[in-house]
Coordinates of C-alpha atoms in Angstrom, one line a residue:
X1 CA 121.2 192.0 66.8
X2 CA 119.8 190.4 69.6
X3 CA 115.7 190.4 69.5
X4 CA 114.9 190.5 73.3
X5 CA 110.5 188.7 73.9
X6 CA 109.4 190.8 76.6
X7 CA 105.6 189.2 75.7
X8 CA 104.3 186.4 73.7
X9 CA 103.2 187.1 70.5
X10 CA 99.1 185.8 69.8
X11 CA 99.3 182.6 67.9
X12 CA 97.3 185.2 65.3
X13 CA 100.7 186.3 64.9
X14 CA 102.7 183.8 64.9
X15 CA 100.2 182.1 62.5
X16 CA 100.8 184.8 60.3
X17 CA 104.5 185.1 60.7
X18 CA 104.3 181.8 59.3
X19 CA 102.6 183.0 56.4
X20 CA 105.3 185.5 56.4
X21 CA 108.9 183.1 56.4
X22 CA 107.2 180.9 54.4
X23 CA 107.7 183.8 51.7
X24 CA 110.8 184.9 52.3
X25 CA 112.8 181.2 51.8
X26 CA 111.4 180.5 48.9
X27 CA 112.6 183.4 47.7
X28 CA 115.5 183.1 49.3
X29 CA 115.4 179.8 46.9
X30 CA 114.8 181.0 43.8
X31 CA 117.3 183.1 43.9
X32 CA 120.2 180.2 45.6
X33 CA 121.7 178.2 43.2
X34 CA 122.9 176.6 46.0
X35 CA 119.6 175.4 48.0
X36 CA 116.8 175.1 44.8
X37 CA 118.3 171.6 44.1
X38 CA 118.8 169.9 47.1
X39 CA 115.5 167.6 48.6
X40 CA 114.5 169.9 51.0
X41 CA 111.0 170.7 52.8
X42 CA 111.1 174.0 55.1
X43 CA 108.3 174.5 57.1
X44 CA 107.2 176.5 60.0
X45 CA 105.4 176.1 62.9
X46 CA 105.4 179.5 64.9
X47 CA 108.3 180.3 64.7
X48 CA 109.6 176.8 64.8
X49 CA 111.5 175.4 60.8
X50 CA 111.4 171.8 60.3
X51 CA 113.2 170.3 58.1
X52 CA 112.9 167.2 55.9
X53 CA 113.6 165.1 53.6
X54 CA 117.0 164.5 52.2
X55 CA 120.9 165.7 51.0
X56 CA 123.6 163.5 50.0
X57 CA 126.1 165.7 52.1
X58 CA 125.9 166.5 55.0
X59 CA 127.9 170.3 54.0
X60 CA 124.3 171.1 52.0
X61 CA 122.0 170.1 55.4
X62 CA 125.0 172.9 57.3
X63 CA 123.6 175.3 54.6
X64 CA 120.0 174.5 54.5
X65 CA 120.1 174.9 59.0
X66 CA 122.2 177.6 58.3
X67 CA 120.3 179.9 55.2
X68 CA 116.9 179.0 57.0
X69 CA 118.4 180.3 60.7
X70 CA 119.2 183.5 58.8
X71 CA 115.8 184.8 58.4
X72 CA 114.3 187.4 60.9
X73 CA 112.3 185.5 63.0
X74 CA 112.9 182.3 63.3
X75 CA 113.6 180.7 67.4
X76 CA 114.6 177.4 66.2
X77 CA 115.7 174.9 63.2
X78 CA 114.5 171.2 63.6
X79 CA 115.5 168.3 61.8
X80 CA 114.6 165.0 60.4
X81 CA 116.7 164.9 57.0
X82 CA 118.2 161.8 55.4
X83 CA 122.1 162.4 54.7
X84 CA 123.7 160.4 51.6
X85 CA 120.6 157.4 52.2
X86 CA 120.6 157.1 55.5
X87 CA 117.6 158.2 58.1
X88 CA 118.9 160.6 61.0
X89 CA 118.8 158.2 64.5
X90 CA 116.2 161.4 66.4
X91 CA 115.5 160.3 70.7
X92 CA 112.7 162.2 71.9
X93 CA 114.1 162.6 75.4
X94 CA 111.3 163.1 78.8
X95 CA 108.8 162.7 76.4
X96 CA 105.8 160.9 77.5
X97 CA 102.9 159.9 74.9
X98 CA 104.1 162.8 72.5
X99 CA 107.3 162.5 70.1
X100 CA 108.8 165.4 68.2
X101 CA 108.4 163.2 64.9
X102 CA 106.2 159.5 65.2
X103 CA 109.1 157.8 64.4
X104 CA 112.2 159.2 66.9
X105 CA 112.7 157.0 70.0
X106 CA 111.7 158.1 73.6
X107 CA 113.8 158.3 76.7
X108 CA 111.5 158.9 80.4
X109 CA 111.4 158.1 83.8
X110 CA 107.7 156.5 83.4
X111 CA 105.8 154.2 80.6
X112 CA 103.4 156.0 78.8
X113 CA 102.2 154.9 75.1
X114 CA 105.3 157.2 73.5
X115 CA 108.0 155.9 76.0
X116 CA 111.2 153.5 74.3
X117 CA 113.0 152.6 76.2
X118 CA 112.7 153.9 80.2
X119 CA 116.1 156.0 81.4
X120 CA 116.5 158.1 84.0
X121 CA 117.4 161.1 82.8
X122 CA 119.4 162.8 85.2
X123 CA 121.8 159.8 85.0
X124 CA 123.5 158.0 82.2
X125 CA 121.9 157.1 78.7
X126 CA 120.9 154.5 77.6
X127 CA 122.6 155.0 74.0
X128 CA 126.3 154.4 72.7
X129 CA 128.8 156.5 73.1
X130 CA 128.3 159.0 68.8
X131 CA 125.1 156.7 68.3
X132 CA 122.6 159.6 67.6
X133 CA 122.2 162.6 65.0
X134 CA 120.1 164.5 67.2
X135 CA 118.4 164.8 70.0
X136 CA 114.9 166.4 71.3
X137 CA 114.8 168.2 74.8
X138 CA 111.5 169.8 74.4
X139 CA 110.1 170.9 78.2
X140 CA 112.7 168.9 79.7
X141 CA 115.9 170.9 81.4
X142 CA 113.2 173.3 84.6
X143 CA 112.3 169.9 85.6
X144 CA 115.6 168.5 86.5
X145 CA 118.1 171.1 89.6
X146 CA 121.6 170.0 87.7
X147 CA 120.7 169.5 84.5
X148 CA 124.5 170.3 84.0
X149 CA 125.3 165.8 83.8
X150 CA 122.1 165.8 81.3
X151 CA 123.7 167.8 78.8
X152 CA 126.6 166.1 79.2
X153 CA 125.1 162.5 78.6
X154 CA 123.9 164.0 75.5
X155 CA 127.2 165.6 74.6
X156 CA 128.5 162.2 74.2
X157 CA 125.8 160.2 72.9
X158 CA 125.5 162.9 69.5
X159 CA 127.3 162.3 66.6
X160 CA 129.6 165.2 65.0
X161 CA 127.8 167.7 63.8
X162 CA 125.0 166.2 65.6
X163 CA 122.1 167.9 67.3
X164 CA 120.7 169.4 70.4
X165 CA 116.7 171.1 70.2
X166 CA 115.8 172.6 73.5
X167 CA 113.0 173.9 74.3
X168 CA 112.1 175.3 78.0
X169 CA 109.9 177.8 79.7
X170 CA 111.5 181.7 79.9
X171 CA 112.1 182.9 83.0
X172 CA 109.4 185.8 82.3
X173 CA 106.7 184.1 81.4
X174 CA 104.0 182.6 83.7
X175 CA 104.0 179.0 82.1
X176 CA 108.1 179.4 84.8
X177 CA 106.3 179.1 87.5
X178 CA 102.8 178.1 87.5
X179 CA 104.1 174.3 87.2
X180 CA 105.3 173.2 90.2
X181 CA 107.1 170.4 89.0
X182 CA 109.8 173.6 87.3
X183 CA 112.8 173.6 90.0
X184 CA 114.3 175.7 86.9
X185 CA 114.4 179.1 85.8
X186 CA 115.5 179.7 81.5
X187 CA 116.7 182.5 79.6
X188 CA 118.3 182.1 76.3
X189 CA 121.8 184.3 77.9
X190 CA 121.6 180.2 79.9
X191 CA 122.3 178.8 76.6
X192 CA 125.4 181.7 76.3
X193 CA 126.3 179.9 80.0
X194 CA 126.1 176.1 78.6
X195 CA 128.2 177.1 75.7
X196 CA 131.3 180.0 77.1
X197 CA 131.3 179.2 80.5
X198 CA 131.5 175.4 81.7
X199 CA 134.5 174.7 83.1
X200 CA 137.9 173.6 81.1
X201 CA 138.1 170.4 79.7
X202 CA 134.4 169.8 80.4
X203 CA 132.4 168.7 76.6
X204 CA 131.5 172.2 74.7
X205 CA 128.9 172.8 73.0
X206 CA 128.4 175.7 69.6
X207 CA 125.0 178.1 69.6
X208 CA 124.0 177.2 66.0
X209 CA 120.5 179.2 67.4
X210 CA 119.0 180.9 70.0
X211 CA 116.1 182.7 70.4
X212 CA 112.7 183.6 72.5
X213 CA 109.3 184.3 71.4
X214 CA 108.4 185.2 74.7
X215 CA 106.7 182.2 75.7
X216 CA 109.4 180.2 75.2
X217 CA 113.8 179.4 75.1
X218 CA 115.1 178.0 72.0
X219 CA 118.3 176.6 71.2
X220 CA 120.0 174.8 68.6
X221 CA 123.5 173.2 69.8
X222 CA 126.4 170.8 68.5
X223 CA 129.0 169.7 70.3
X224 CA 131.8 170.3 70.1
X225 CA 135.6 168.7 69.7
X226 CA 138.7 168.8 72.0
X227 CA 140.1 171.5 69.8
X228 CA 137.5 172.5 67.5
X229 CA 137.1 176.4 67.9
X230 CA 134.0 177.2 69.9
X231 CA 132.0 180.7 68.7
X232 CA 134.1 183.8 68.2
X233 CA 132.5 187.5 69.7
X234 CA 130.1 187.8 66.7
X235 CA 128.4 184.9 66.1
X236 CA 128.0 185.3 69.1
X237 CA 125.9 188.5 69.4
X238 CA 123.8 187.0 66.3
X239 CA 121.7 185.7 70.4
X240 CA 123.4 187.0 73.3
X241 CA 123.9 190.3 75.0

């Protein structure tokens, strides 16, 4: 069922929901023998699940992501999990002075305390092909007149199985128009367009998760290869009209 949020939840309700989600996840792990031995910690913050820890292989991380994402009330599943003894390469796009995790590589167009490399996000990213495990684009897309070239660059630099985490103001909330540097309005349906409405031959994305809390939209996207199957109608129906 697609949940369309028209007004943001109060901070008190979001805190209560985080408590509910914590209890629900603890109960799910207790009753799922596939999850119990995995060394992944899950913390909920305003409906976003933050995954840390370590697993032996990528399939185990996918399992945890999928199961967390099935909980009602989860808007996104953000990961920084070691796989097979290797720390993930995580990049914050347009981070300014604030990174999602302190150890991330920060890119921004202006120098700032959290910026490790200055880069114009409307151009080519100074990153090698298939070199990144996780990308954060938090409050970035709404600042770009055309954000598709950036998404294509994200597709290029992500490893197979990598994830792009998007967070942007929802078009119906005042935050979307209050900042005069915002030049694009976005909706959860915009994410559907990114995944299924691009022309043939352009980079393709698979939506792992998408949602809105009435103030922001969230999306977790993983790159598809040229011959990979796209999302099914039943999968798209989880998130989109």
